[in-house]
Coordinates of C-alpha atoms and ligand atoms in Angstrom, one line a residue:
X1 CA -8.6 14.5 -2.1
X2 CA -11.5 16.3 -0.6
X3 CA -11.6 17.5 3.0
X4 CA -13.6 14.7 4.9
X5 CA -16.6 16.1 6.4
X6 CA -18.3 12.9 7.5
X7 CA -17.7 10.4 10.1
X8 CA -16.2 7.9 7.5
X9 CA -16.5 4.2 8.0
X10 CA -13.4 3.6 5.8
X11 CA -9.9 3.0 7.4
X12 CA -8.0 6.3 7.8
X13 CA -5.5 7.2 5.4
X14 CA -2.0 7.5 6.9
X15 CA -1.5 10.6 4.6
X16 CA -4.4 12.5 3.1
X17 CA -3.6 13.8 -0.6
X18 CA -4.3 17.7 -0.9
X19 CA -6.9 19.0 -3.2
X20 CA -5.7 19.6 -6.5
X21 CA -4.4 23.2 -6.8
X22 CA -2.7 23.0 -3.3
X23 CA 0.8 22.0 -4.6
X24 CA 2.7 24.0 -7.3
X25 CA 5.7 22.6 -9.2
X26 CA 9.0 24.4 -9.1
X27 CA 12.5 24.2 -10.5
X28 CA 13.1 21.4 -12.8
X29 CA 9.6 19.9 -12.2
X30 CA 7.9 23.0 -13.2
X31 CA 10.2 22.9 -16.4
X32 CA 9.4 19.4 -17.0
X33 CA 5.6 20.0 -16.8
X34 CA 5.8 23.0 -19.4
X35 CA 7.8 20.7 -21.7
X36 CA 4.8 18.2 -21.4
X37 CA 2.3 20.9 -22.0
X38 CA 4.2 22.1 -25.0
X39 CA 4.3 18.7 -26.4
X40 CA 1.7 16.1 -27.1
X41 CA -0.4 16.6 -23.9
X42 CA -1.2 20.2 -24.5
X43 CA -2.0 19.6 -28.4
X44 CA -3.5 16.1 -28.8
X45 CA -7.0 17.6 -28.9
X46 CA -6.0 19.9 -31.9
X47 CA -5.1 17.1 -34.2
X48 CA -5.6 13.5 -33.0
X49 CA -8.9 12.4 -34.1
X50 CA -9.7 10.2 -30.9
X51 CA -9.6 13.4 -28.8
X52 CA -10.2 16.0 -31.5
X53 CA -13.5 14.3 -32.7
X54 CA -14.1 12.1 -29.5
X55 CA -17.6 10.7 -29.1
X56 CA -17.4 12.2 -25.6
X57 CA -17.9 15.7 -27.3
X58 CA -20.3 14.6 -29.9
X59 CA -17.8 13.5 -32.5
X60 CA -17.5 10.5 -34.9
X61 CA -14.3 9.1 -33.5
X62 CA -13.7 6.8 -30.3
X63 CA -16.2 7.5 -27.7
X64 CA -14.9 5.1 -25.1
X65 CA -11.6 5.4 -23.1
X66 CA -9.5 7.8 -24.7
X67 CA -10.8 11.1 -24.0
X68 CA -11.3 10.2 -20.3
X69 CA -7.7 9.1 -20.0
X70 CA -6.5 12.3 -21.7
X71 CA -8.6 14.6 -19.3
X72 CA -7.3 12.4 -16.2
X73 CA -4.0 13.6 -17.0
X74 CA -4.4 17.2 -18.4
X75 CA -6.8 18.2 -15.6
X76 CA -3.9 18.0 -13.0
X77 CA -1.5 19.3 -15.6
X78 CA -3.6 22.4 -16.3
X79 CA -4.2 23.3 -12.6
X80 CA -0.6 22.6 -11.3
X81 CA 0.7 25.0 -14.1
X82 CA -2.3 27.4 -13.7
X83 CA -2.2 27.3 -17.6
X84 CA -4.9 29.5 -18.9
X85 CA -5.2 28.0 -22.3
X86 CA -5.1 24.4 -20.9
X87 CA -7.8 25.3 -18.2
X88 CA -10.1 26.9 -21.0
X89 CA -9.9 23.9 -23.1
X90 CA -10.7 21.7 -19.9
X91 CA -13.7 23.8 -18.8
X92 CA -15.1 23.4 -22.2
X93 CA -14.8 19.8 -22.1
X94 CA -16.2 19.1 -18.7
X95 CA -18.9 21.7 -19.7
X96 CA -19.9 19.5 -22.7
X97 CA -19.8 16.3 -20.6
X98 CA -21.8 17.8 -17.7
X99 CA -24.4 19.4 -20.0
X100 CA -25.1 16.3 -22.0
X101 CA -25.7 13.7 -19.3
X102 CA -28.2 11.2 -20.5
X103 CA -31.4 11.3 -19.0
X104 CA -31.0 7.8 -17.4
X105 CA -28.0 9.3 -15.6
X106 CA -25.2 7.7 -18.0
X107 CA -22.4 10.0 -18.5
X108 CA -20.7 10.2 -21.9
X109 CA -21.6 8.0 -24.8
X110 CA -24.0 5.0 -24.2
X111 CA -22.2 2.9 -26.8
X112 CA -19.1 3.3 -29.0
X113 CA -19.3 1.3 -32.1
X114 CA -16.5 -1.0 -31.0
X115 CA -17.7 -1.9 -27.4
X116 CA -20.7 -3.1 -25.5
X117 CA -23.3 -0.4 -24.4
X118 CA -23.1 0.9 -20.9
X119 CA -19.6 -0.1 -20.3
X120 CA -18.5 0.8 -16.9
X121 CA -14.8 1.1 -17.8
X122 CA -14.9 4.5 -19.3
X123 CA -17.0 5.8 -16.4
X124 CA -14.2 4.7 -14.0
X125 CA -11.8 6.9 -15.7
X126 CA -14.1 10.0 -16.3
X127 CA -14.8 9.8 -12.5
X128 CA -11.0 10.2 -11.8
X129 CA -10.9 13.2 -13.9
X130 CA -14.1 14.7 -12.6
X131 CA -13.0 14.5 -8.9
X132 CA -9.8 16.2 -9.6
X133 CA -11.6 18.9 -11.5
X134 CA -14.1 19.3 -8.6
X135 CA -11.3 19.7 -6.2
X136 CA -9.7 22.5 -8.2
X137 CA -12.9 24.4 -9.1
X138 CA -15.6 23.3 -6.5
X139 CA -18.2 23.1 -9.4
X140 CA -21.1 21.6 -7.8
X141 CA -22.5 20.3 -11.1
X142 CA -19.7 17.6 -10.9
X143 CA -21.3 16.4 -7.5
X144 CA -24.9 16.0 -8.9
X145 CA -23.5 14.4 -12.3
X146 CA -21.6 11.9 -10.3
X147 CA -24.5 11.0 -7.9
X148 CA -26.7 10.3 -11.2
X149 CA -24.3 8.1 -13.0
X150 CA -23.4 6.1 -9.7
X151 CA -27.2 5.5 -9.1
X152 CA -27.4 4.3 -12.9
X153 CA -24.3 2.1 -12.5
X154 CA -25.6 0.7 -9.2
X155 CA -28.8 -0.5 -11.0
X156 CA -26.8 -1.7 -14.0
X157 CA -24.5 -4.1 -12.0
X158 CA -27.6 -5.8 -10.7
X159 CA -28.6 -6.4 -14.3
X160 CA -25.2 -7.2 -15.7
X161 CA -22.1 -7.8 -13.7
X162 CA -18.7 -6.2 -14.5
X163 CA -17.0 -7.7 -17.6
X164 CA -13.8 -7.4 -19.5
X165 CA -11.6 -4.3 -18.5
X166 CA -14.1 -3.0 -15.9
X167 CA -13.9 -6.3 -14.1
X168 CA -10.1 -6.3 -14.2
X169 CA -10.1 -2.5 -13.1
X170 CA -12.8 -2.4 -10.4
X171 CA -10.6 -0.9 -7.8
X172 CA -10.3 2.4 -9.9
X173 CA -14.2 2.4 -9.8
X174 CA -14.1 2.0 -6.0
X175 CA -11.5 4.7 -5.6
X176 CA -14.0 7.3 -7.0
X177 CA -17.0 5.8 -5.1
X178 CA -15.0 6.0 -1.9
X179 CA -14.1 9.7 -2.8
X180 CA -17.8 10.4 -3.2
X181 CA -18.8 8.6 -0.1
X182 CA -16.4 10.7 2.0
X183 CA -17.6 13.8 0.2
X184 CA -21.2 13.2 0.8
X185 CA -21.7 10.7 3.6
X186 CA -24.2 8.7 1.7
X187 CA -24.1 5.1 3.0
X188 CA -25.5 3.4 -0.2
X189 CA -22.1 4.0 -1.8
X190 CA -20.5 1.6 0.4
X191 CA -22.8 -1.0 -1.1
X192 CA -21.9 -0.1 -4.5
X193 CA -18.4 -0.2 -3.7
X194 CA -19.0 -3.8 -2.4
X195 CA -20.8 -4.8 -5.7
X196 CA -17.7 -3.6 -7.7
X197 CA -15.2 -5.5 -5.4
X198 CA -17.5 -8.7 -5.3
X199 CA -18.0 -8.6 -9.2
X200 CA -14.4 -7.7 -9.9
X201 CA -11.4 -10.0 -10.6
X202 CA -9.8 -11.4 -7.5
X203 CA -6.3 -10.2 -7.8
X204 CA -5.3 -11.4 -4.2
X205 CA -6.1 -15.0 -5.2
X206 CA -4.4 -14.5 -8.4
X207 CA -1.1 -13.6 -6.6
X208 CA -1.5 -15.9 -3.5
X209 CA -1.1 -18.8 -6.0
X210 CA 0.9 -17.0 -8.8
X211 CA 1.3 -19.5 -11.8
X212 CA 3.0 -17.1 -14.3
X213 CA 6.7 -17.3 -13.6
X214 CA 8.0 -17.2 -17.2
X215 CA 7.5 -15.0 -20.5
X216 CA 4.2 -15.7 -21.8
X217 CA 3.6 -16.2 -25.5
X218 CA 0.0 -17.0 -25.4
X219 CA -2.6 -14.7 -26.8
X220 CA -4.6 -12.0 -25.0
X221 CA -5.7 -12.6 -21.3
X222 CA -7.1 -9.8 -19.0
X223 CA -5.5 -11.3 -16.0
X224 CA -1.8 -11.5 -17.4
X225 CA -2.1 -8.1 -19.1
X226 CA 0.6 -5.7 -18.1
X227 CA -1.5 -2.7 -17.6
X228 CA -4.3 -4.6 -15.7
X229 CA -1.6 -5.8 -13.2
X230 CA 0.0 -2.4 -12.7
X231 CA -3.4 -1.1 -11.9
X232 CA -4.1 -4.2 -9.7
X233 CA -1.2 -3.4 -7.5
X234 CA -3.3 -1.1 -5.4
X235 CA -6.5 -3.1 -5.6
X236 CA -6.2 -4.9 -2.2
X237 CA -5.1 -1.8 -0.6
X238 CA -8.1 0.1 -2.0
X239 CA -10.3 -2.6 -0.6
X240 CA -8.5 -2.6 2.7
X241 CA -10.2 0.8 3.5
X242 CA -13.5 -0.8 3.4
X243 CA -12.8 -4.3 4.6
X244 CA -10.4 -3.4 7.5
X245 CA -8.8 -6.8 6.8
X246 CA -5.1 -7.0 7.3
X247 CA -4.9 -9.9 4.7
X248 CA -5.7 -7.3 2.1
X249 CA -2.8 -5.1 3.2
X250 CA -0.6 -8.1 3.2
X251 CA -1.9 -8.9 -0.4
X252 CA -0.4 -5.7 -1.7
X253 CA 3.1 -6.9 -0.5
X254 CA 2.5 -10.2 -2.1
X255 CA 1.8 -8.7 -5.5
X256 CA 4.9 -6.6 -5.6
X257 CA 7.0 -9.5 -4.5
X258 CA 5.5 -11.8 -7.3
X259 CA 6.0 -9.2 -9.9
X260 CA 9.5 -8.3 -8.8
X261 CA 10.6 -11.8 -8.4
X262 CA 9.5 -13.2 -11.7
X263 CA 9.2 -10.2 -14.1
X264 CA 10.9 -7.4 -12.2
X265 CA 13.1 -4.6 -13.8
X266 CA 15.9 -2.6 -12.1
X267 CA 13.7 0.7 -12.6
X268 CA 11.0 -0.8 -10.3
X269 CA 8.7 -1.7 -13.0
X270 CA 7.9 -5.2 -14.4
X271 CA 7.9 -6.5 -18.0
X272 CA 4.9 -7.1 -20.1
X273 CA 4.7 -6.7 -23.9
X274 CA 2.0 -7.1 -23.4
X275 CA 1.7 -9.8 -20.9
X276 CA 4.1 -11.0 -18.4
X277 CA 7.6 -11.2 -20.1
X278 CA 10.0 -12.4 -17.5
X279 CA 13.3 -11.0 -16.3
X280 CA 15.2 -10.4 -19.5
X281 CA 16.0 -6.8 -19.8
X282 CA 15.4 -6.8 -23.7
X283 CA 11.6 -7.6 -22.9
X284 CA 9.5 -4.6 -23.0
X285 CA 7.0 -2.6 -20.7
X286 CA 4.2 -0.6 -21.9
X287 CA 4.0 3.0 -21.1
X288 CA 0.3 2.7 -19.7
X289 CA 1.8 0.1 -17.1
X290 CA 4.3 2.9 -16.0
X291 CA 1.9 5.6 -15.4
X292 CA -0.7 3.1 -13.7
X293 CA 2.1 1.6 -11.4
X294 CA 2.9 5.2 -10.3
X295 CA -0.9 5.9 -9.5
X296 CA -1.1 2.9 -7.6
X297 CA 1.9 3.7 -5.5
X298 CA 0.4 7.2 -5.1
X299 CA -2.7 5.7 -3.4
X300 CA -0.9 2.9 -1.4
X301 CA 1.5 5.5 0.2
X302 CA -1.5 7.5 1.1
X303 CA -3.3 4.3 2.6
X304 CA -0.4 2.8 4.5
X305 CA 2.4 5.4 4.9
X306 CA 5.1 3.0 3.8
X307 CA 8.2 4.6 2.9
X308 CA 9.0 1.7 0.4
X309 CA 6.1 2.7 -1.8
X310 CA 7.6 6.3 -1.9
X311 CA 11.0 4.8 -2.9
X312 CA 9.6 2.9 -5.7
X313 CA 7.4 5.7 -6.8
X314 CA 10.5 7.9 -7.1
X315 CA 12.5 5.1 -9.0
X316 CA 9.8 4.8 -11.7
X317 CA 9.1 8.5 -12.0
X318 CA 12.7 9.4 -12.4
X319 CA 13.8 6.5 -14.5
X320 CA 11.1 4.4 -16.5
X321 CA 8.8 7.4 -17.1
X322 CA 11.0 10.1 -18.7
X323 CA 13.0 7.3 -20.5
X324 CA 10.1 6.3 -22.7
X325 CA 9.4 9.9 -24.1
X326 CA 11.3 11.9 -26.7
X327 CA 13.0 14.5 -24.7
X328 CA 10.5 17.2 -26.0
X329 CA 7.6 14.8 -25.1
X330 CA 6.1 14.9 -28.7
X331 CA 6.6 11.3 -29.1
X332 CA 6.5 8.1 -26.8
X333 CA 7.0 4.4 -27.0
X334 CA 4.5 1.7 -26.4
X335 CA 7.4 -0.6 -25.0
X336 CA 10.5 0.5 -23.2
X337 CA 13.5 -2.0 -22.5
X338 CA 16.0 -1.7 -19.8
X339 CA 18.6 -2.7 -22.5
X340 CA 17.4 -0.8 -25.4
X341 CA 20.1 -0.5 -28.2
X342 CA 17.9 0.0 -31.2
X343 CA 14.3 1.2 -31.7
X344 CA 13.1 0.3 -35.0
X345 CA 10.1 -1.1 -37.1
X346 CA 10.7 -4.8 -36.4
X347 CA 8.8 -7.7 -38.0
X348 CA 11.5 -10.0 -36.4
X349 CA 10.8 -9.0 -32.8
X350 CA 11.2 -10.1 -29.3
X351 CA 7.9 -9.0 -27.9
X352 CA 5.4 -11.8 -27.3
X353 CA 2.2 -10.2 -28.5
X354 CA 3.1 -6.5 -29.2
X355 CA 3.6 -5.5 -32.8
X356 CA 6.5 -4.3 -34.9
X357 CA 6.3 -0.7 -33.8
X358 CA 6.2 -1.3 -30.1
X359 CA 9.5 0.5 -29.4
X360 CA 9.8 3.1 -31.9
X361 CA 9.1 6.7 -30.6
X362 CA 5.9 8.1 -32.2
X363 CA 2.3 9.5 -31.9
X364 CA 0.5 6.1 -31.4
X365 CA 3.0 3.4 -31.9
X366 CA 1.5 -0.1 -31.8
X367 CA -1.8 1.1 -30.3
X368 CA -3.2 4.4 -29.2
X369 CA -4.1 3.7 -25.5
X370 CA -0.7 5.1 -24.3
X371 CA -1.2 8.1 -26.5
X372 CA -4.3 8.9 -24.4
X373 CA -3.1 7.4 -20.9
X374 CA 0.5 8.8 -20.7
X375 CA -0.5 12.3 -19.5
X376 CA -1.2 11.4 -15.9
X377 CA 2.5 10.5 -15.2
X378 CA 4.2 13.5 -14.1
X379 CA 1.2 15.8 -13.2
X380 CA -0.2 13.1 -10.6
X381 CA 3.4 12.6 -9.2
X382 CA 3.4 16.5 -8.6
X383 CA 0.0 16.6 -7.1
X384 CA 0.8 13.9 -4.7
X385 CA 4.3 15.2 -3.4
X386 CA 2.8 16.7 -0.2
X387 CA 0.1 15.2 1.9
X388 CA -1.7 15.9 5.3
X389 CA -0.9 13.5 8.0
X390 CA -3.6 11.7 9.8
X391 CA -2.6 13.6 13.1
X392 CA -3.0 16.9 11.3
X393 CA 0.4 17.8 10.2
X394 CA 2.2 18.1 6.8
X395 CA 4.1 15.2 5.1
X396 CA 6.3 15.2 2.1
X397 CA 6.0 11.7 0.5
X398 CA 8.5 12.1 -2.5
X399 CA 10.9 14.9 -3.3
X400 CA 11.1 17.3 -6.2
X401 CA 11.1 21.1 -6.3
X402 CA 7.6 22.3 -5.3
X403 CA 5.7 24.2 -2.8
X404 CA 2.4 23.4 -0.8
X405 CA -0.2 25.5 0.6
X406 CA -2.3 24.1 3.4
X407 CA -4.4 25.2 6.3
X408 CA -3.5 23.6 9.5
X409 CA -5.5 24.3 12.7
X410 CA -6.7 27.7 11.2
X411 CA -3.3 28.7 10.2
X412 CA -2.0 29.2 6.5
X413 CA 1.1 27.2 6.1
X414 CA 3.4 27.5 2.9
X415 CA 6.1 25.0 2.6
X416 CA 8.6 25.2 -0.2
X417 CA 11.2 22.6 -1.2
X418 CA 14.1 23.9 -3.5
X419 CA 16.3 21.0 -4.8
X420 CA 18.0 19.5 -7.7
X421 CA 16.9 16.2 -6.2
X422 CA 17.1 13.3 -7.5
X423 CA 20.3 14.5 -9.1
X424 CA 21.5 16.3 -6.1
X425 CA 21.3 15.1 -2.4
X426 CA 20.2 18.3 -0.7
X427 CA 16.8 19.5 0.1
X428 CA 16.2 22.9 1.1
X429 CA 12.9 23.6 2.9
X430 CA 11.3 26.9 3.9
X431 CA 8.2 26.6 6.2
X432 CA 6.2 29.8 6.6
X433 CA 3.2 30.3 8.8
X434 CA 0.8 33.2 9.3
X435 CA 0.7 32.7 13.0
X436 CA 2.8 30.5 15.7
X437 CA 1.5 27.0 15.3
X438 CA 2.5 23.6 16.5
X439 CA 2.1 20.6 14.0
X440 CA 4.2 17.8 13.0
X441 CA 6.2 17.9 9.8
X442 CA 7.1 14.3 8.3
X443 CA 10.2 14.0 6.1
X444 CA 10.6 10.8 4.2
X445 CA 13.9 9.4 4.7
X446 CA 14.5 6.7 1.8
X447 CA 15.4 3.1 2.7
X448 CA 18.7 3.6 0.8
X449 CA 19.7 6.9 2.6
X450 CA 22.1 5.7 5.5
X451 CA 23.2 8.6 7.5
X452 CA 20.5 11.2 6.6
X453 CA 20.8 14.6 8.5
X454 CA 18.3 17.2 9.1
X455 CA 19.6 20.8 10.1
X456 CA 17.3 23.3 11.7
X457 CA 19.2 26.4 12.8
X458 CA 22.2 25.0 14.9
X459 CA 20.5 21.7 15.5
X460 CA 21.6 18.8 13.6
X461 CA 19.2 15.7 13.8
X462 CA 20.1 12.2 12.7
X463 CA 17.2 10.6 10.7
X464 CA 16.8 6.9 10.4
X465 CA 16.4 5.5 6.8
X466 CA 13.2 3.9 5.9
X467 CA 11.0 6.3 8.2
X468 CA 8.9 9.2 8.1
X469 CA 11.0 11.5 10.4
X470 CA 8.6 13.4 12.5
X471 CA 9.5 16.9 13.5
X472 CA 7.1 18.4 16.1
X473 CA 7.7 21.9 17.0
X474 CA 6.0 25.4 17.2
X475 CA 6.4 27.0 13.6
X476 CA 6.5 30.7 13.6
X477 CA 7.2 33.1 10.7
X478 CA 9.7 31.7 8.3
X479 CA 11.7 28.4 9.2
X480 CA 14.5 27.0 7.1
X481 CA 15.7 23.6 7.4
X482 CA 18.0 21.5 5.1
X483 CA 17.9 17.7 4.8
X484 CA 20.8 15.8 3.4
X485 CA 20.2 12.3 2.1
X486 CA 23.5 10.7 1.3
X487 CA 23.4 8.7 -2.0
X488 CA 25.5 5.6 -2.1
X489 CA 26.3 3.5 -5.0
X490 CA 24.4 0.2 -5.0
X491 CA 25.3 -2.7 -7.3
X492 CA 22.7 -5.3 -7.8
X493 CA 22.9 -8.7 -9.4
X494 CA 20.2 -9.3 -12.0
X495 CA 19.3 -11.3 -15.0
X496 CA 22.2 -13.8 -16.0
X497 CA 24.1 -12.7 -13.0
X498 CA 24.5 -9.3 -14.7
X499 CA 25.2 -6.1 -12.8
X500 CA 23.1 -2.8 -12.6
X501 CA 24.1 0.6 -10.9
X502 CA 21.9 2.6 -8.7
X503 CA 22.7 5.6 -6.7
X504 CA 19.8 7.4 -4.7
X505 CA 16.7 7.2 -6.8
X506 CA 18.4 6.9 -10.1
X507 CA 19.5 4.0 -12.1
X508 CA 22.5 4.4 -14.3
X509 CA 22.7 3.3 -18.0
X510 CA 25.3 3.3 -20.9
X511 CA 25.1 6.5 -22.9
X512 CA 24.8 5.5 -26.5
X513 CA 25.1 7.7 -29.6
X514 CA 21.9 8.1 -31.4
X515 CA 20.7 8.6 -34.8
X516 CA 17.0 9.7 -35.2
X517 CA 15.4 8.7 -38.4
X518 CA 11.9 10.0 -39.1
X519 CA 9.6 7.2 -40.6
X520 CA 6.2 8.4 -40.5
X521 CA 4.1 11.5 -39.9
X522 CA 4.6 15.2 -39.6
X523 CA 6.7 17.0 -37.1
X524 CA 6.4 17.8 -34.4
X525 CA 4.2 14.5 -33.8
X526 CA 6.3 12.3 -36.2
X527 CA 7.3 8.6 -35.7
X528 CA 10.9 8.0 -35.3
X529 CA 13.3 5.2 -35.2
X530 CA 16.6 5.6 -33.3
X531 CA 19.8 3.8 -34.3
X532 CA 23.0 3.5 -32.3
X533 CA 26.0 5.2 -33.5
X534 CA 28.3 3.9 -30.9
X535 CA 29.3 0.5 -29.5
X536 CA 27.0 -0.8 -26.7
X537 CA 28.1 -4.3 -26.1
X538 CA 30.2 -3.8 -22.9
X539 CA 31.1 -5.7 -19.9
X540 CA 32.0 -3.7 -16.7
X541 CA 35.0 -3.8 -14.5
X542 CA 33.5 -3.2 -11.0
X543 CA 34.8 -3.8 -7.5
X544 CA 31.4 -4.8 -6.0
X545 CA 32.7 -4.7 -2.3
X546 CA 33.5 -0.9 -2.8
X547 CA 31.8 0.3 -5.9
X548 CA 32.7 3.9 -5.2
X549 CA 36.3 3.1 -6.2
X550 CA 35.3 2.1 -9.7
X551 CA 32.5 4.5 -10.6
X552 CA 33.0 8.1 -10.3
X553 CA 30.2 10.7 -10.3
X554 CA 30.2 14.3 -11.7
X555 CA 27.3 16.6 -11.0
X556 CA 26.5 19.1 -13.7
X557 CA 23.8 21.8 -13.8
X558 CA 20.3 20.9 -14.1
X559 CA 19.4 22.6 -17.4
X560 CA 16.2 23.3 -19.5
X561 CA 15.8 19.5 -20.4
X562 CA 17.4 17.4 -17.8
X563 CA 15.7 14.1 -19.2
X564 CA 17.8 14.1 -22.4
X565 CA 21.2 12.6 -23.2
X566 CA 22.8 15.9 -23.8
X567 CA 21.2 17.4 -20.7
X568 CA 22.0 14.7 -18.3
X569 CA 22.5 16.6 -15.0
X570 CA 24.9 14.0 -13.5
X571 CA 27.4 11.6 -15.4
X572 CA 29.2 8.8 -14.1
X573 CA 32.5 7.1 -15.4
X574 CA 33.2 3.4 -15.3
X575 CA 35.6 1.1 -17.1
X576 CA 34.7 -1.8 -19.4
X577 CA 35.6 -4.2 -22.2
X578 CA 33.7 -5.0 -25.3
X579 CA 32.2 -8.3 -25.6
X580 CA 32.1 -9.0 -29.3
X581 CA 29.9 -12.0 -29.3
X582 CA 27.1 -10.0 -27.7
X583 CA 25.1 -8.6 -30.7
X584 CA 21.7 -7.5 -31.9
X585 CA 19.4 -10.4 -32.4
X586 CA 15.7 -10.0 -33.3
X587 CA 16.2 -6.2 -33.4
X588 CA 17.2 -6.1 -29.7
X589 CA 20.0 -6.6 -27.5
X590 CA 20.7 -10.3 -27.9
X591 CA 20.8 -12.8 -25.1
X592 CA 22.7 -11.3 -22.1
X593 CA 26.0 -13.1 -21.7
X594 CA 26.1 -15.0 -18.3
X595 CA 28.6 -13.2 -16.0
X596 CA 31.3 -13.4 -15.3
X597 CA 32.5 -12.9 -18.9
X598 CA 36.0 -12.8 -20.3
X599 CA 37.1 -10.4 -22.9
X600 CA 40.5 -9.6 -24.3
X601 CA 39.3 -6.1 -25.9
X602 CA 41.2 -3.0 -24.5
X603 CA 39.9 -1.5 -21.2
X604 CA 37.8 1.5 -22.0
X605 CA 36.4 4.4 -20.0
X606 CA 32.7 4.5 -20.4
X607 CA 30.1 7.2 -19.6
X608 CA 26.8 6.4 -17.7
X609 CA 24.0 8.8 -17.5
X610 CA 20.6 8.4 -15.6
X611 CA 18.3 5.9 -17.2
X612 CA 15.6 8.6 -17.5
X613 CA 18.0 10.8 -19.7
X614 CA 18.6 7.9 -22.2
X615 CA 16.8 7.0 -25.3
X616 CA 19.1 4.1 -26.1
X617 CA 20.9 2.3 -23.3
X618 CA 22.4 -0.8 -21.7
X619 CA 21.4 -1.1 -18.1
X620 CA 22.0 -4.7 -17.0
X621 CA 25.6 -5.2 -17.8
X622 CA 27.8 -8.5 -18.0
X623 CA 30.4 -8.3 -15.5
X624 CA 34.2 -9.0 -16.2
Ligands
LIG1 ZN1 -0.9 1.8 -23.4

């Protein structure tokens, strides 16, 4: 976010994101971003036609959403890592786009062969990439290019209102228009934002009278589409800034409630393969929906400062996001499942409208949108970890090893967080200032963290769960503080009365032996099926009243590839019995037996690992 220089008419954000480049990843997060840049993200432009020969750089391949999607993720990736090679690529791309703006103001190809001319949707995406690029580089050409394209868009909407994807995803357009307004103070932009809102789909109405309570098997529909819904979560929040209407804020909570109640999964996401798919953990969720849900939450926490948004952001980031990638991030799935016991090409499939390759790991399984859009996940999480508070302080809204450089009241502040969180429960902060200065520091205490404690020197402070704990003091020189957020085991009852296990921000799943079989393509970007080599059909013996008695955790070291079955930094042991009648049907875990279940099989010790470390897993278990 840019420093706001104008007297903005938009509602103040509780927390203001820092300009790209202010936050640097450390520890496991730095390592994960390096895995990403060494995988598909850093190489897609070298061999994947829709980027390598994109219409956006004058090529003959797709000239619509794919290159903008890729840029929207690799711009933050490059600047977070300060990666010279990736930055050079980006400069070339942005330079081409800026120097080839059409005389009428349109940015990028006016028409791709498959889509209508002057489609606003790809403009919404490229603006997100451009605004991040501007924050990192201060390249003034971006400002003049955005002004031109927005003037063109403003006229265009009078001639032809929003349609298709742009109509569903209007809030992404408004986000960038608001960014530009707060950058320049030009009032006409508020009218443009209103036009986008008024022509856009009314998601608040959709969820106020929510009709889709079951798995859908009908054909394509914009309004029940999983990615559109994940993007829509932020839409009333985005509009609240301009409307100042409390009903818009309330609507955000209603959307979350409906999606959780009828389609929710234990990792915080909802199913859609690729339309609403119900509560069954064998149904899928598309990767685009995972990263878009994260982006929605990063915005909502900034607008409203509610800890619940941060809790869910962490849950999705540490579980659903990494689980859907091959650990080296050279392959991804289109659809992931909470109970995912086999990943193979399946003509006989559980997905309502998605195709036979939807849950193999590959370059572009099912459809290439995720191949283009997946890059924003980890980088935008990293670039939103620290924010400036509305009262001029510093806030950390989600936890991962990182540091932030920020100027507060004329003093340079460097804040470092060293931690193995979410695997460990200790957070070690070091705050350095170049001169003595008073400012508030806000530390997020998750809703699940009962008994959190903050230590500064000899002071021990109790912090309340579900709050941003505020510490106001004079910070001088170097100050260390430690936060301990205790992680207790939580057992939840889910589909067919099954049980799922959470501890802190992590969800735990059965570790299943895997055999990877290459089915297509060339390494490193090949397509893979994954077959189970160990049994998976277990019911658990768990003492729900006192779960710590029946689940034992063991913390290991956080290695080079924490989000992999072998590299799991923490494991848990539980006991269970096989349920022989629970088998694979339609190439997925068959109907989940209704709990409680009976089994006369021997009691076995089972190993659970974090969901994000798995490729195959059972997450919702029958209970004995
Ligand atoms: Zn996708």
